[in-house]
XYZ file of C-alpha atoms in Angstrom:
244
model
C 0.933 -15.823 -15.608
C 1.145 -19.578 -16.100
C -2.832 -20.131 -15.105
C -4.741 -18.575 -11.993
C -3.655 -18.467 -8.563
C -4.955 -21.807 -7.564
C -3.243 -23.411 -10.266
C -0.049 -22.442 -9.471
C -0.124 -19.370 -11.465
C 1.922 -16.027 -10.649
C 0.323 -12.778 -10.193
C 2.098 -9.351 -12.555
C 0.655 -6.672 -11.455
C -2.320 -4.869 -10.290
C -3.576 -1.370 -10.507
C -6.800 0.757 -9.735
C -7.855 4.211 -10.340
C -10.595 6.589 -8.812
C -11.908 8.714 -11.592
C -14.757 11.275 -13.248
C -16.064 8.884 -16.306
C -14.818 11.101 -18.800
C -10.938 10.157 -17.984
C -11.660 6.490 -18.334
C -10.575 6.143 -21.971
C -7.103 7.567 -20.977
C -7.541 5.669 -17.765
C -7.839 2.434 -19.163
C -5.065 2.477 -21.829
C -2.576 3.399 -18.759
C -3.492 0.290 -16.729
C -2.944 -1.997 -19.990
C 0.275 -0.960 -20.574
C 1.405 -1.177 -16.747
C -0.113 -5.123 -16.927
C 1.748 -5.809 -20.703
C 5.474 -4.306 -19.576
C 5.802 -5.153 -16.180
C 9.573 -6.615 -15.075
C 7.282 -9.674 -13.859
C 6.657 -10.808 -17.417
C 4.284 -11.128 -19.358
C 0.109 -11.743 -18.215
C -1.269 -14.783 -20.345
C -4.450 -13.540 -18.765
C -5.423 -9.597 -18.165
C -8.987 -8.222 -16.778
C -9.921 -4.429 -16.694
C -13.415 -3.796 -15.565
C -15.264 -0.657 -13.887
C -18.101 0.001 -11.401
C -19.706 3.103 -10.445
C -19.309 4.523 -7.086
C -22.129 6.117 -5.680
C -20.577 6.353 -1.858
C -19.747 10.084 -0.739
C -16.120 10.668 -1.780
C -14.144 11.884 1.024
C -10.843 13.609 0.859
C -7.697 13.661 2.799
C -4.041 14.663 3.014
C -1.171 12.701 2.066
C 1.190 11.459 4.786
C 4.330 13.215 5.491
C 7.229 11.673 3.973
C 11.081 10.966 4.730
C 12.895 8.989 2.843
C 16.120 6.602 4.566
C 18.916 5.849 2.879
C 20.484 2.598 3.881
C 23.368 0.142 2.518
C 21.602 -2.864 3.024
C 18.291 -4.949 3.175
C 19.205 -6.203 6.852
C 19.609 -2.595 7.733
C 16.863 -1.554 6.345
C 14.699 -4.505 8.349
C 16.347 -3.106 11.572
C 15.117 0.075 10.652
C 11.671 -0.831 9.996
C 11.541 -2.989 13.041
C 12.255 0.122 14.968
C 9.688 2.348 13.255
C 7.054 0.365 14.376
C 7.878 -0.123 17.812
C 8.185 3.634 17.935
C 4.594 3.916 15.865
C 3.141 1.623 18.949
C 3.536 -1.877 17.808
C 4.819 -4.387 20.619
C 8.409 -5.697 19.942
C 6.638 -9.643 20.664
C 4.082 -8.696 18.171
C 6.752 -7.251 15.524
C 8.605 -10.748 16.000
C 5.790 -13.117 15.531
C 4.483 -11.111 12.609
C 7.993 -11.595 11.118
C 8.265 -14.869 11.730
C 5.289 -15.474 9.568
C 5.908 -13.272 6.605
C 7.479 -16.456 4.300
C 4.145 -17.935 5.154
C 2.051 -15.207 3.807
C 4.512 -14.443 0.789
C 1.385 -15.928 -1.375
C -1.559 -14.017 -0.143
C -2.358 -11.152 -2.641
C -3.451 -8.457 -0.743
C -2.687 -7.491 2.719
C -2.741 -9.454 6.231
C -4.306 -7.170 9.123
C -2.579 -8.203 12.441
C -3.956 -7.002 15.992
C -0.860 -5.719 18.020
C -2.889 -7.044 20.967
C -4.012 -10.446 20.603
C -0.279 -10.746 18.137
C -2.638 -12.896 15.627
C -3.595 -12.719 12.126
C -7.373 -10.517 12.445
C -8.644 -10.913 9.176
C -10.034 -14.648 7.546
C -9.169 -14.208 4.496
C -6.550 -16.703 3.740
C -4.623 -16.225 0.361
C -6.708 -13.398 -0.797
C -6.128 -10.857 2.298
C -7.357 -7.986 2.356
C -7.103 -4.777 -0.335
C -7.224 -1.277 0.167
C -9.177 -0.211 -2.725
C -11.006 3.035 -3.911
C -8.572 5.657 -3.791
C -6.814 7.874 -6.134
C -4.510 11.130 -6.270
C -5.364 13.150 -9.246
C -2.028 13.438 -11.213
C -1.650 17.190 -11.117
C -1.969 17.610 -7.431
C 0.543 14.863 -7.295
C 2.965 16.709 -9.176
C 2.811 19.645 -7.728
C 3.150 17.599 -4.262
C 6.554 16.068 -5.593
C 7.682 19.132 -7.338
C 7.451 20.869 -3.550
C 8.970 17.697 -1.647
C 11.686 16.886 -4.140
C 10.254 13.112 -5.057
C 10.450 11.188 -8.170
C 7.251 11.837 -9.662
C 6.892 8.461 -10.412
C 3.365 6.493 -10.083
C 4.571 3.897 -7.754
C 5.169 6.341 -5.349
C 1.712 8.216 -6.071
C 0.101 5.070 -5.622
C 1.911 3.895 -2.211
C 1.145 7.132 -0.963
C -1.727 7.181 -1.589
C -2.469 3.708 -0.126
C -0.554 4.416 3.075
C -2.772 7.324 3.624
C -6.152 6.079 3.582
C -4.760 2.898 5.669
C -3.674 5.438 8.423
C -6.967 7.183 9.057
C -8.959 4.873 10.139
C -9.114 4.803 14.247
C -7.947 1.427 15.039
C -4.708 1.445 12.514
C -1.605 1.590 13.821
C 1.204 0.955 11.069
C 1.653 -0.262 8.363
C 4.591 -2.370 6.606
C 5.351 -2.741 2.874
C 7.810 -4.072 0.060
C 7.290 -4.907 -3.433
C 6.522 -8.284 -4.818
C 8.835 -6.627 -8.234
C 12.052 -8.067 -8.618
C 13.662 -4.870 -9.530
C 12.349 -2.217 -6.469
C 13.836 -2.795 -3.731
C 12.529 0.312 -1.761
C 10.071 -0.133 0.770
C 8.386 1.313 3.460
C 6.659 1.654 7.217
C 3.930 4.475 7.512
C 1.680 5.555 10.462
C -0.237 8.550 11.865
C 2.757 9.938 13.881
C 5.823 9.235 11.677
C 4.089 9.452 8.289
C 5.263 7.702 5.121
C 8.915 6.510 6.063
C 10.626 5.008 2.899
C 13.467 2.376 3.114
C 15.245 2.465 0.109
C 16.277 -1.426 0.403
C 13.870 -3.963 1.983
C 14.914 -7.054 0.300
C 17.446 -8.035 -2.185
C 17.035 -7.527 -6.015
C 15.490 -10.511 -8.006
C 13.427 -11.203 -4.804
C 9.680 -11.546 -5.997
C 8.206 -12.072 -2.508
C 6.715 -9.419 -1.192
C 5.025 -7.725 2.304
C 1.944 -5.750 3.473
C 1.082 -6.350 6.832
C -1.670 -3.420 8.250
C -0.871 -3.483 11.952
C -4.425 -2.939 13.964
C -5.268 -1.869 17.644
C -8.205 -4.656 17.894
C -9.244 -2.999 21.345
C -10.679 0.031 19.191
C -13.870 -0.272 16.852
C -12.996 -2.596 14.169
C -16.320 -3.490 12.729
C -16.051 -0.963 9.908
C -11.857 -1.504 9.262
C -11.943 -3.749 6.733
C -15.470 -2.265 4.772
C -13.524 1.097 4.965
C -10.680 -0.174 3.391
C -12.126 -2.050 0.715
C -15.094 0.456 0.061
C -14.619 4.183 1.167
C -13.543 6.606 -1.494
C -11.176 8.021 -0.825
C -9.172 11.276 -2.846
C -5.940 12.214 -2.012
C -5.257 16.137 -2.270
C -2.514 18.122 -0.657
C -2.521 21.806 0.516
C 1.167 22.862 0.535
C 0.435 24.988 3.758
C -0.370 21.733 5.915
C 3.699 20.377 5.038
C 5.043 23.858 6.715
């Protein structure tokens, strides 16, 4: 809204799906009327396009999840804080990364920070880096939230969905999110060992600045973390046997 990014311009909302080609119709309508009613406003400027993926789709599980109820958004930063020192992340490396969230409030996808070296990995600048390529087809998904008592709502399905392709590469080690939306409040910290943990106030309503910080081991093999991210299909299908 208000002209592109570089000309001061605000970013509404995003959204991707992974699909056969015969859903695309469908597909397509869906994503325009996320980008035309979103509590950001309204886009002066909207682009939908496809590609064709012809990389081997793989397919895993979705994270575990718990949901935490707190009163406040400083409670729920202490809380996240100490999910991911418990997920591995250095409490010196949770600080600095902190300290520089207001900085990266404009960058549009995520920043990838090495718990070791407690720097910014990736050179991306205002882009940063997105997770893209992934999908939960919407039956599985309800069936999922049916069985775990969740909102079946798509911003959770999408999260999700995120947070678990993020966590299976080798060299991640947590990640940290909140909305950019004024009115969701809820956010989260995920990783392999604690799963999807949601925070059901991160920040304070009206807020438009969001997070996503993906928290990286850099003494592990991180040539193919960021090409994974951006271009490994993944599909996201749960097997209600692997949540007993």
């Amino acid at each position: 809204m208000n002209g592109s990014h570089e000309d001061g311009g605000k970013h509404i909302s995003g959204g991707e799906r992974l699909i056969p080609f015969h859903e695309m119709k469908r597909t397509i309508n869906a994503l325009l009327e996320k980008g035309l009613s979103h509590s950001r406003g309204k886009p002066d400027f909207m682009q939908i396009q496809f590609e064709e993926v012809h990389e081997p789709l793989k397919t895993i599980q979705p994270l575990p999840v718990h949901t935490n109820e707190v009163s406040c958004p400083e409670e729920g930063q202490k809380l996240a804080r100490l999910l991911l020192g418990r997920e591995g992340v250095p409490r010196k490396v949770i600080e600095k990364a902190y300290e520089q969230i207001p900085e990266w409030s404009g960058v549009r996808g995520a920043v990838v920070f090495d718990i070791h070296t407690g720097k910014r990995f990736d050179q991306t600048k205002e882009k940063g880096v997105r997770a893209s390529r992934m999908d939960w087809p919407d039956a599985n998904f309800e069936k999922w939230a049916l069985h775990c008592h969740v909102p079946a709502h798509s911003r959770i399905k999408e999260a999700l969905a995120l947070a678990s392709k993020v966590s299976q590469h080798p060299a991640a080690v947590a990640e940290l999110c909140w909305s950019d939306d004024p009115d969701y409040i809820t956010g989260y910290v995920a990783g392999k060992k604690m799963g999807y943990q949601r925070i059901t106030a991160m920040k304070e309503y009206g807020t438009e600045e969001g997070c996503r910080i993906f928290f990286i081991d850099g003494s592990k093999d991180v040539n193919t973390y960021i090409h994974d991210l951006e271009k490994q299909p993944i599909l996201i299908e749960w097997e209600e046997e692997h949540d007993l």
